[in-house]
């Protein structure tokens, strides 16, 4: 590993982030700048790693069920492919912008490198609210988008997966569209598919399991006994819902959860299974019997041992970081903490486990799915979960040890490890021509 002078590390940590109120891409580049400075790389290496390898923006025309035509805009960004084919999710959201997709692709590069998965980072998105479209409309959108980006995806090039607003059905449509174009079934072109058509057991809950593996290790590292400890989970979707259940299974008391409609709290602990049934029936956590209504702001400021922001980017920022009371923050979402908020939390002594480590369980089991598809040999659920736990806890140990040795925050330590691996791969491969 590169030798790091403590004075240089301290200087970077004290540097006021110039992009504290910028976009997720600004935050991603600021994080990279800190790591490059600590590692002693020159400006050319920063420029190489700060800019995506390939970007594709496509028009996605859609015939609505009403007969009207609507034009949507989609993106696919491949940040880096030095360590292997690109890998990353596809999201459907009104918040999708090219800069957001760039940031998410960059974070995926670091995530794959940190967990030693042989991928580079990618991300895709279409600017739409999936709740406003019928199932048949979403199928047409997905198939047209897949057709438009098909020249740059494939099992050896770029492998999409589900993300915000998409699911295993979306991945099935993508796989089928790509396969029809190729003239044969290509199971490895997407991950997160239904098990019956090449998906992996354990993929649905993989990100949540990874979050909880790391969260429990982080709590123990702070001397906090897991049994009876308290947690708040911001977001009750793909990640937050299962994370809350696994935290409760581990003996923790989940006292607050939220979704886009609001938050609820019960100091004695929420019944997560009953809450999940309530959400399935009503579409929201609001109105759950036995809990008091609250707000997302109050949830983020809850006096708990563990806070899991598991929704979207930028929810912890300079304006509310000082109100965060949790001893440990584990980032279930991508980029939930802005650069300025991260600095404030570190100064306050809060242990922040960064997204590129905490929520990497999804890409690990996506990698397992890709391996299984390429071999046409499927693993059992116990094998998948055991391998996931081993990967997550090994990465936690590496990052926490590096942070302690170099006197760095966990995010900076994780970034340094990941950036160094990507940079080394690029240097070993060299430039062509």
Coordinates of C-alpha atoms in Angstrom, one line a residue:
X1 CA 0.0 0.0 0.0
X2 CA 1.0 3.6 -0.6
X3 CA 2.6 5.2 2.5
X4 CA 0.4 8.0 3.8
X5 CA 1.8 10.9 5.8
X6 CA -0.6 11.8 8.7
X7 CA -0.1 15.5 8.0
X8 CA -1.3 15.1 4.5
X9 CA -4.3 13.1 5.6
X10 CA -5.2 15.7 8.2
X11 CA -4.8 18.5 5.7
X12 CA -7.3 16.8 3.3
X13 CA -9.8 16.1 6.0
X14 CA -9.8 19.8 7.1
X15 CA -10.1 21.0 3.5
X16 CA -13.6 22.7 3.3
X17 CA -15.5 20.8 0.5
X18 CA -16.1 23.3 -2.3
X19 CA -19.1 21.3 -3.4
X20 CA -21.0 20.9 -0.2
X21 CA -24.3 22.1 -1.8
X22 CA -23.6 20.7 -5.3
X23 CA -24.9 17.7 -7.2
X24 CA -24.1 14.1 -6.3
X25 CA -21.5 14.2 -9.0
X26 CA -19.8 17.1 -7.3
X27 CA -19.7 15.1 -4.1
X28 CA -18.4 12.0 -5.9
X29 CA -15.6 14.0 -7.5
X30 CA -14.7 15.7 -4.2
X31 CA -14.4 12.3 -2.5
X32 CA -12.1 11.2 -5.4
X33 CA -10.0 14.4 -5.1
X34 CA -9.4 13.7 -1.4
X35 CA -8.3 10.1 -2.1
X36 CA -6.1 11.1 -5.0
X37 CA -4.4 13.7 -2.8
X38 CA -3.8 11.3 0.0
X39 CA -2.5 8.6 -2.4
X40 CA -0.1 11.1 -4.0
X41 CA -1.3 10.7 -7.5
X42 CA -0.9 13.6 -10.0
X43 CA -3.6 15.7 -11.7
X44 CA -3.7 13.4 -14.8
X45 CA -4.7 10.4 -12.7
X46 CA -7.5 12.5 -11.1
X47 CA -8.7 13.6 -14.5
X48 CA -8.7 10.0 -15.8
X49 CA -10.7 8.7 -12.8
X50 CA -13.0 11.7 -12.5
X51 CA -14.5 11.4 -16.0
X52 CA -16.6 8.6 -17.3
X53 CA -15.2 6.3 -19.9
X54 CA -18.5 6.3 -22.0
X55 CA -21.8 8.1 -21.8
X56 CA -24.9 7.4 -23.9
X57 CA -28.1 9.5 -23.8
X58 CA -31.1 8.2 -25.7
X59 CA -34.6 9.3 -26.7
X60 CA -37.2 6.7 -25.6
X61 CA -40.5 7.3 -27.4
X62 CA -43.5 5.7 -25.7
X63 CA -47.0 5.1 -27.0
X64 CA -49.2 5.5 -23.9
X65 CA -52.2 3.3 -23.4
X66 CA -54.3 6.3 -24.3
X67 CA -52.8 6.4 -27.8
X68 CA -50.7 9.5 -27.1
X69 CA -47.0 9.6 -27.7
X70 CA -44.6 10.7 -25.0
X71 CA -40.9 11.2 -25.3
X72 CA -38.7 10.2 -22.4
X73 CA -34.9 10.6 -21.9
X74 CA -32.7 7.8 -20.8
X75 CA -29.0 7.6 -19.9
X76 CA -26.3 4.9 -19.5
X77 CA -22.9 5.8 -18.1
X78 CA -19.9 3.5 -17.9
X79 CA -17.4 5.1 -15.6
X80 CA -14.4 2.7 -15.7
X81 CA -13.7 -0.7 -17.1
X82 CA -10.1 -1.2 -16.1
X83 CA -10.9 -4.1 -13.8
X84 CA -13.6 -5.8 -15.9
X85 CA -17.0 -5.2 -17.6
X86 CA -19.1 -2.4 -16.3
X87 CA -21.8 -3.1 -13.8
X88 CA -24.6 -1.0 -12.3
X89 CA -28.3 -0.5 -11.8
X90 CA -31.1 1.0 -13.8
X91 CA -33.4 3.5 -12.1
X92 CA -36.7 5.0 -13.1
X93 CA -37.2 8.3 -11.2
X94 CA -38.1 11.9 -11.8
X95 CA -34.9 12.8 -10.1
X96 CA -32.8 11.1 -12.8
X97 CA -30.2 13.5 -14.4
X98 CA -27.0 12.8 -16.3
X99 CA -25.0 14.1 -13.4
X100 CA -26.7 11.8 -10.9
X101 CA -26.1 8.8 -13.2
X102 CA -22.4 9.9 -13.5
X103 CA -22.1 10.0 -9.8
X104 CA -23.7 6.6 -9.2
X105 CA -21.6 5.0 -11.9
X106 CA -18.4 6.4 -10.2
X107 CA -19.5 5.1 -6.8
X108 CA -20.1 1.7 -8.4
X109 CA -16.6 1.6 -9.7
X110 CA -15.2 2.1 -6.1
X111 CA -17.7 -0.3 -4.7
X112 CA -16.7 -3.1 -7.0
X113 CA -13.0 -2.4 -6.4
X114 CA -13.4 -2.3 -2.7
X115 CA -15.2 -5.6 -2.5
X116 CA -12.7 -7.1 -5.0
X117 CA -15.4 -7.8 -7.6
X118 CA -14.0 -7.9 -11.2
X119 CA -16.2 -5.2 -12.5
X120 CA -16.1 -1.5 -13.3
X121 CA -18.9 0.9 -12.5
X122 CA -21.9 1.8 -14.6
X123 CA -25.4 3.2 -14.0
X124 CA -28.5 3.9 -16.1
X125 CA -31.7 5.8 -15.6
X126 CA -34.8 7.2 -17.3
X127 CA -36.5 10.3 -16.1
X128 CA -40.1 9.1 -15.2
X129 CA -42.3 8.3 -12.2
X130 CA -43.1 4.6 -12.6
X131 CA -46.2 4.9 -10.5
X132 CA -47.8 7.0 -13.2
X133 CA -47.4 4.3 -15.9
X134 CA -49.2 1.0 -16.5
X135 CA -47.3 -2.3 -16.5
X136 CA -47.6 -2.5 -20.3
X137 CA -46.3 1.0 -20.6
X138 CA -43.3 0.2 -18.4
X139 CA -42.6 -2.9 -20.5
X140 CA -42.6 -0.8 -23.7
X141 CA -40.3 1.8 -22.1
X142 CA -37.9 -0.9 -20.9
X143 CA -37.8 -2.7 -24.2
X144 CA -37.2 0.5 -26.2
X145 CA -34.6 1.7 -23.8
X146 CA -32.8 -1.7 -23.9
X147 CA -32.9 -1.6 -27.7
X148 CA -31.4 1.9 -27.8
X149 CA -28.5 1.0 -25.4
X150 CA -27.9 -2.5 -26.7
X151 CA -24.7 -1.6 -28.6
X152 CA -23.0 -0.9 -25.2
X153 CA -24.4 -3.6 -22.9
X154 CA -23.8 -7.3 -22.7
X155 CA -22.5 -10.0 -20.4
X156 CA -18.9 -9.1 -21.3
X157 CA -19.5 -5.3 -21.6
X158 CA -22.0 -3.9 -19.2
X159 CA -24.5 -5.7 -17.0
X160 CA -27.6 -3.8 -15.7
X161 CA -29.4 -4.6 -12.5
X162 CA -32.5 -3.3 -10.6
X163 CA -32.4 0.0 -8.7
X164 CA -34.9 2.7 -7.6
X165 CA -38.2 2.2 -9.5
X166 CA -37.2 -1.0 -11.3
X167 CA -37.3 -4.7 -10.2
X168 CA -36.7 -8.2 -11.3
X169 CA -39.5 -8.0 -14.0
X170 CA -37.7 -5.0 -15.5
X171 CA -34.5 -7.1 -15.7
X172 CA -36.5 -10.0 -17.3
X173 CA -37.8 -7.6 -20.0
X174 CA -34.2 -6.3 -20.6
X175 CA -32.8 -9.8 -20.8
X176 CA -35.5 -10.9 -23.3
X177 CA -35.1 -7.8 -25.5
X178 CA -31.4 -8.2 -25.7
X179 CA -31.7 -11.9 -26.3
X180 CA -34.2 -11.5 -29.1
X181 CA -31.7 -9.1 -30.8
X182 CA -28.9 -11.7 -30.5
X183 CA -31.0 -14.6 -31.6
X184 CA -30.4 -16.7 -28.5
X185 CA -31.0 -16.5 -24.8
X186 CA -28.3 -14.5 -23.0
X187 CA -28.9 -15.0 -19.2
X188 CA -25.8 -13.0 -18.2
X189 CA -26.8 -9.7 -19.7
X190 CA -28.7 -8.6 -16.6
X191 CA -28.7 -9.5 -12.9
X192 CA -31.5 -9.3 -10.4
X193 CA -33.8 -11.4 -12.6
X194 CA -36.5 -13.8 -11.4
X195 CA -34.9 -17.1 -10.2
X196 CA -37.0 -19.0 -12.8
X197 CA -35.1 -17.4 -15.6
X198 CA -31.5 -17.3 -14.3
X199 CA -31.7 -15.2 -11.2
X200 CA -29.8 -16.0 -8.1
X201 CA -31.3 -17.1 -4.8
X202 CA -30.6 -14.4 -2.2
X203 CA -30.4 -11.5 -4.7
X204 CA -33.6 -9.7 -3.5
X205 CA -32.4 -9.3 0.0
X206 CA -28.6 -9.1 -0.7
X207 CA -28.2 -5.4 -0.2
X208 CA -30.1 -5.4 3.0
X209 CA -28.2 -8.4 4.4
X210 CA -24.9 -6.7 3.5
X211 CA -26.0 -3.5 5.3
X212 CA -26.9 -5.4 8.4
X213 CA -23.7 -7.5 8.4
X214 CA -21.6 -4.3 8.4
X215 CA -24.0 -2.4 10.8
X216 CA -23.6 -5.1 13.5
X217 CA -19.9 -5.2 13.1
X218 CA -19.8 -1.3 13.3
X219 CA -21.9 -1.3 16.5
X220 CA -19.6 -3.9 18.1
X221 CA -16.6 -1.9 17.1
X222 CA -18.0 1.0 19.2
X223 CA -18.7 -1.3 22.2
X224 CA -22.4 -1.2 21.6
X225 CA -24.2 -4.4 22.5
X226 CA -26.4 -5.5 19.6
X227 CA -29.1 -7.1 21.7
X228 CA -31.5 -4.4 22.7
X229 CA -29.8 -1.6 20.8
X230 CA -32.0 0.9 18.9
X231 CA -32.2 1.7 15.2
X232 CA -34.0 4.1 12.9
X233 CA -34.4 3.2 9.2
X234 CA -35.0 6.0 6.7
X235 CA -36.7 4.4 3.7
X236 CA -38.9 1.3 3.6
X237 CA -38.2 0.1 0.1
X238 CA -36.0 -2.5 -1.4
X239 CA -33.2 -1.9 1.1
X240 CA -34.8 -0.4 4.2
X241 CA -37.6 -2.9 4.5
X242 CA -35.5 -6.0 4.6
X243 CA -32.7 -4.3 6.6
X244 CA -35.3 -3.4 9.3
X245 CA -36.4 -7.0 9.5
X246 CA -32.8 -8.3 9.7
X247 CA -31.9 -5.8 12.4
X248 CA -34.9 -6.9 14.4
X249 CA -34.0 -10.6 13.9
X250 CA -30.5 -9.8 15.3
X251 CA -32.2 -8.5 18.5
X252 CA -32.2 -4.8 17.9
X253 CA -35.2 -2.6 18.6
X254 CA -36.3 -0.7 15.4
X255 CA -38.0 2.3 16.8
X256 CA -38.6 4.4 13.7
X257 CA -39.0 4.0 9.9
X258 CA -40.1 6.2 7.1
X259 CA -41.0 6.3 3.5
X260 CA -41.7 9.1 1.0
X261 CA -45.1 9.9 2.7
X262 CA -43.8 10.3 6.2
X263 CA -42.4 8.5 9.3
X264 CA -43.7 6.5 12.2
X265 CA -42.2 5.8 15.6
X266 CA -42.7 3.4 18.5
X267 CA -40.2 3.6 21.3
X268 CA -41.0 0.1 22.4
X269 CA -40.1 -1.2 19.0
X270 CA -42.0 -1.7 15.7
X271 CA -43.3 -5.1 14.6
X272 CA -41.6 -5.1 11.3
X273 CA -43.5 -8.1 9.9
X274 CA -46.8 -6.5 10.7
X275 CA -45.6 -3.2 9.3
X276 CA -44.6 -4.9 6.0
X277 CA -48.0 -6.3 5.7
X278 CA -49.5 -2.9 6.4
X279 CA -47.4 -1.4 3.7
X280 CA -48.4 -4.1 1.2
X281 CA -52.0 -3.3 2.0
X282 CA -51.9 0.5 2.0
X283 CA -48.8 1.5 0.1
X284 CA -47.3 3.5 3.0
X285 CA -46.0 3.1 6.6
X286 CA -48.4 5.9 7.6
X287 CA -51.4 4.8 9.6
X288 CA -49.7 1.7 11.1
X289 CA -51.5 0.8 14.3
X290 CA -49.4 1.0 17.4
X291 CA -47.1 3.7 16.2
X292 CA -47.1 7.5 16.3
X293 CA -46.7 9.6 13.2
X294 CA -43.5 11.5 12.8
X295 CA -41.4 13.0 10.0
X296 CA -38.3 12.2 8.1
X297 CA -36.6 15.1 9.8
X298 CA -37.4 13.7 13.2
X299 CA -36.3 10.2 12.2
X300 CA -32.9 11.4 11.1
X301 CA -32.5 13.2 14.4
X302 CA -33.7 10.3 16.5
X303 CA -31.7 9.4 19.6
X304 CA -30.8 5.9 18.5
X305 CA -27.6 3.7 18.4
X306 CA -27.9 3.1 14.6
X307 CA -29.3 5.2 11.8
X308 CA -29.7 3.6 8.4
X309 CA -30.4 6.1 5.6
X310 CA -31.7 3.7 2.9
X311 CA -33.6 5.9 0.5
X312 CA -32.0 8.5 -1.8
X313 CA -29.1 10.9 -2.1
X314 CA -28.3 13.9 0.1
X315 CA -30.8 13.4 2.9
X316 CA -28.1 14.2 5.5
X317 CA -26.7 17.6 4.7
X318 CA -25.1 20.6 6.3
X319 CA -28.5 21.8 7.5
X320 CA -29.3 18.8 9.6
X321 CA -26.1 16.9 10.3
X322 CA -25.7 18.6 13.7
X323 CA -29.1 17.1 14.7
X324 CA -28.0 13.5 14.0
X325 CA -27.7 11.7 17.4
X326 CA -27.0 8.2 16.3
X327 CA -23.6 6.8 17.3
X328 CA -23.3 4.9 14.0
X329 CA -24.7 5.8 10.6
X330 CA -24.6 3.0 8.0
X331 CA -25.4 4.2 4.4
X332 CA -27.9 1.8 2.9
X333 CA -28.6 4.3 0.0
X334 CA -26.1 5.7 -2.5
X335 CA -24.8 9.1 -1.5
X336 CA -27.2 9.9 1.4
X337 CA -24.6 12.1 3.1
X338 CA -23.3 15.2 1.5
X339 CA -19.6 16.1 1.8
X340 CA -20.1 18.9 4.3
X341 CA -22.4 16.7 6.4
X342 CA -19.8 13.9 6.3
X343 CA -17.2 16.3 7.7
X344 CA -19.5 17.5 10.5
X345 CA -20.4 14.0 11.5
X346 CA -16.8 12.9 11.6
X347 CA -15.9 16.0 13.8
X348 CA -18.8 15.0 16.1
X349 CA -17.4 11.5 16.6
X350 CA -20.1 9.7 14.6
X351 CA -19.0 6.6 12.9
X352 CA -20.2 6.8 9.3
X353 CA -19.9 3.6 7.3
X354 CA -19.8 4.7 3.6
X355 CA -22.2 3.5 0.9
X356 CA -19.4 1.9 -1.2
X357 CA -18.9 -0.5 1.6
X358 CA -22.2 -0.7 3.4
X359 CA -24.6 -1.3 0.5
X360 CA -22.3 -3.5 -1.6
X361 CA -24.2 -6.7 -0.9
X362 CA -26.3 -6.2 -4.0
X363 CA -23.4 -6.0 -6.4
X364 CA -21.8 -9.0 -4.7
X365 CA -24.8 -11.3 -5.2
X366 CA -25.2 -9.8 -8.7
X367 CA -21.7 -11.0 -9.4
X368 CA -22.6 -14.4 -8.0
X369 CA -25.7 -14.4 -10.4
X370 CA -23.5 -13.5 -13.3
X371 CA -21.0 -16.3 -12.5
X372 CA -23.8 -18.8 -12.1
X373 CA -25.4 -17.7 -15.4
X374 CA -22.0 -18.0 -17.3
X375 CA -21.5 -21.5 -15.8
X376 CA -25.1 -22.6 -16.0
X377 CA -24.7 -23.9 -12.5
X378 CA -26.8 -22.6 -9.7
X379 CA -25.9 -22.3 -6.0
X380 CA -28.2 -22.9 -3.0
X381 CA -29.4 -20.0 -0.8
X382 CA -27.2 -21.0 2.1
X383 CA -24.1 -21.0 -0.1
X384 CA -25.0 -17.5 -1.5
X385 CA -25.6 -16.0 1.9
X386 CA -22.4 -17.5 3.4
X387 CA -20.3 -16.2 0.6
X388 CA -22.0 -12.8 0.9
X389 CA -21.3 -12.6 4.6
X390 CA -17.7 -13.5 4.1
X391 CA -17.1 -10.8 1.4
X392 CA -18.9 -8.1 3.5
X393 CA -17.1 -8.8 6.7
X394 CA -13.7 -9.2 5.1
X395 CA -14.1 -5.8 3.4
X396 CA -15.2 -4.3 6.7
X397 CA -12.1 -5.6 8.4
X398 CA -9.9 -4.2 5.7
X399 CA -11.5 -0.8 5.7
X400 CA -11.6 -0.4 9.5
X401 CA -8.0 -1.6 9.9
X402 CA -6.8 0.8 7.2
X403 CA -8.8 3.7 8.8
X404 CA -7.2 3.0 12.2
X405 CA -3.7 2.6 10.8
X406 CA -3.8 5.8 8.8
X407 CA -6.0 7.8 11.2
X408 CA -8.7 8.3 8.5
X409 CA -12.5 8.4 8.5
X410 CA -14.0 5.2 7.1
X411 CA -15.1 6.8 3.9
X412 CA -11.7 8.2 3.1
X413 CA -10.0 4.9 4.0
X414 CA -12.5 3.0 1.8
X415 CA -12.0 5.5 -1.1
X416 CA -8.2 5.2 -0.8
X417 CA -8.3 1.4 -1.0
X418 CA -10.8 1.4 -3.9
X419 CA -9.1 4.2 -5.9
X420 CA -5.7 2.6 -5.5
X421 CA -7.0 -0.7 -6.9
X422 CA -8.6 1.0 -9.9
X423 CA -5.5 3.2 -10.5
X424 CA -3.2 0.2 -10.3
X425 CA -5.3 -1.7 -12.8
X426 CA -5.2 1.2 -15.2
X427 CA -1.4 1.6 -14.8
X428 CA -0.7 -2.1 -15.4
X429 CA -2.9 -2.2 -18.5
X430 CA -1.4 1.0 -19.8
X431 CA -2.8 3.3 -22.5
X432 CA -3.7 2.3 -26.0
X433 CA -2.3 3.4 -28.4

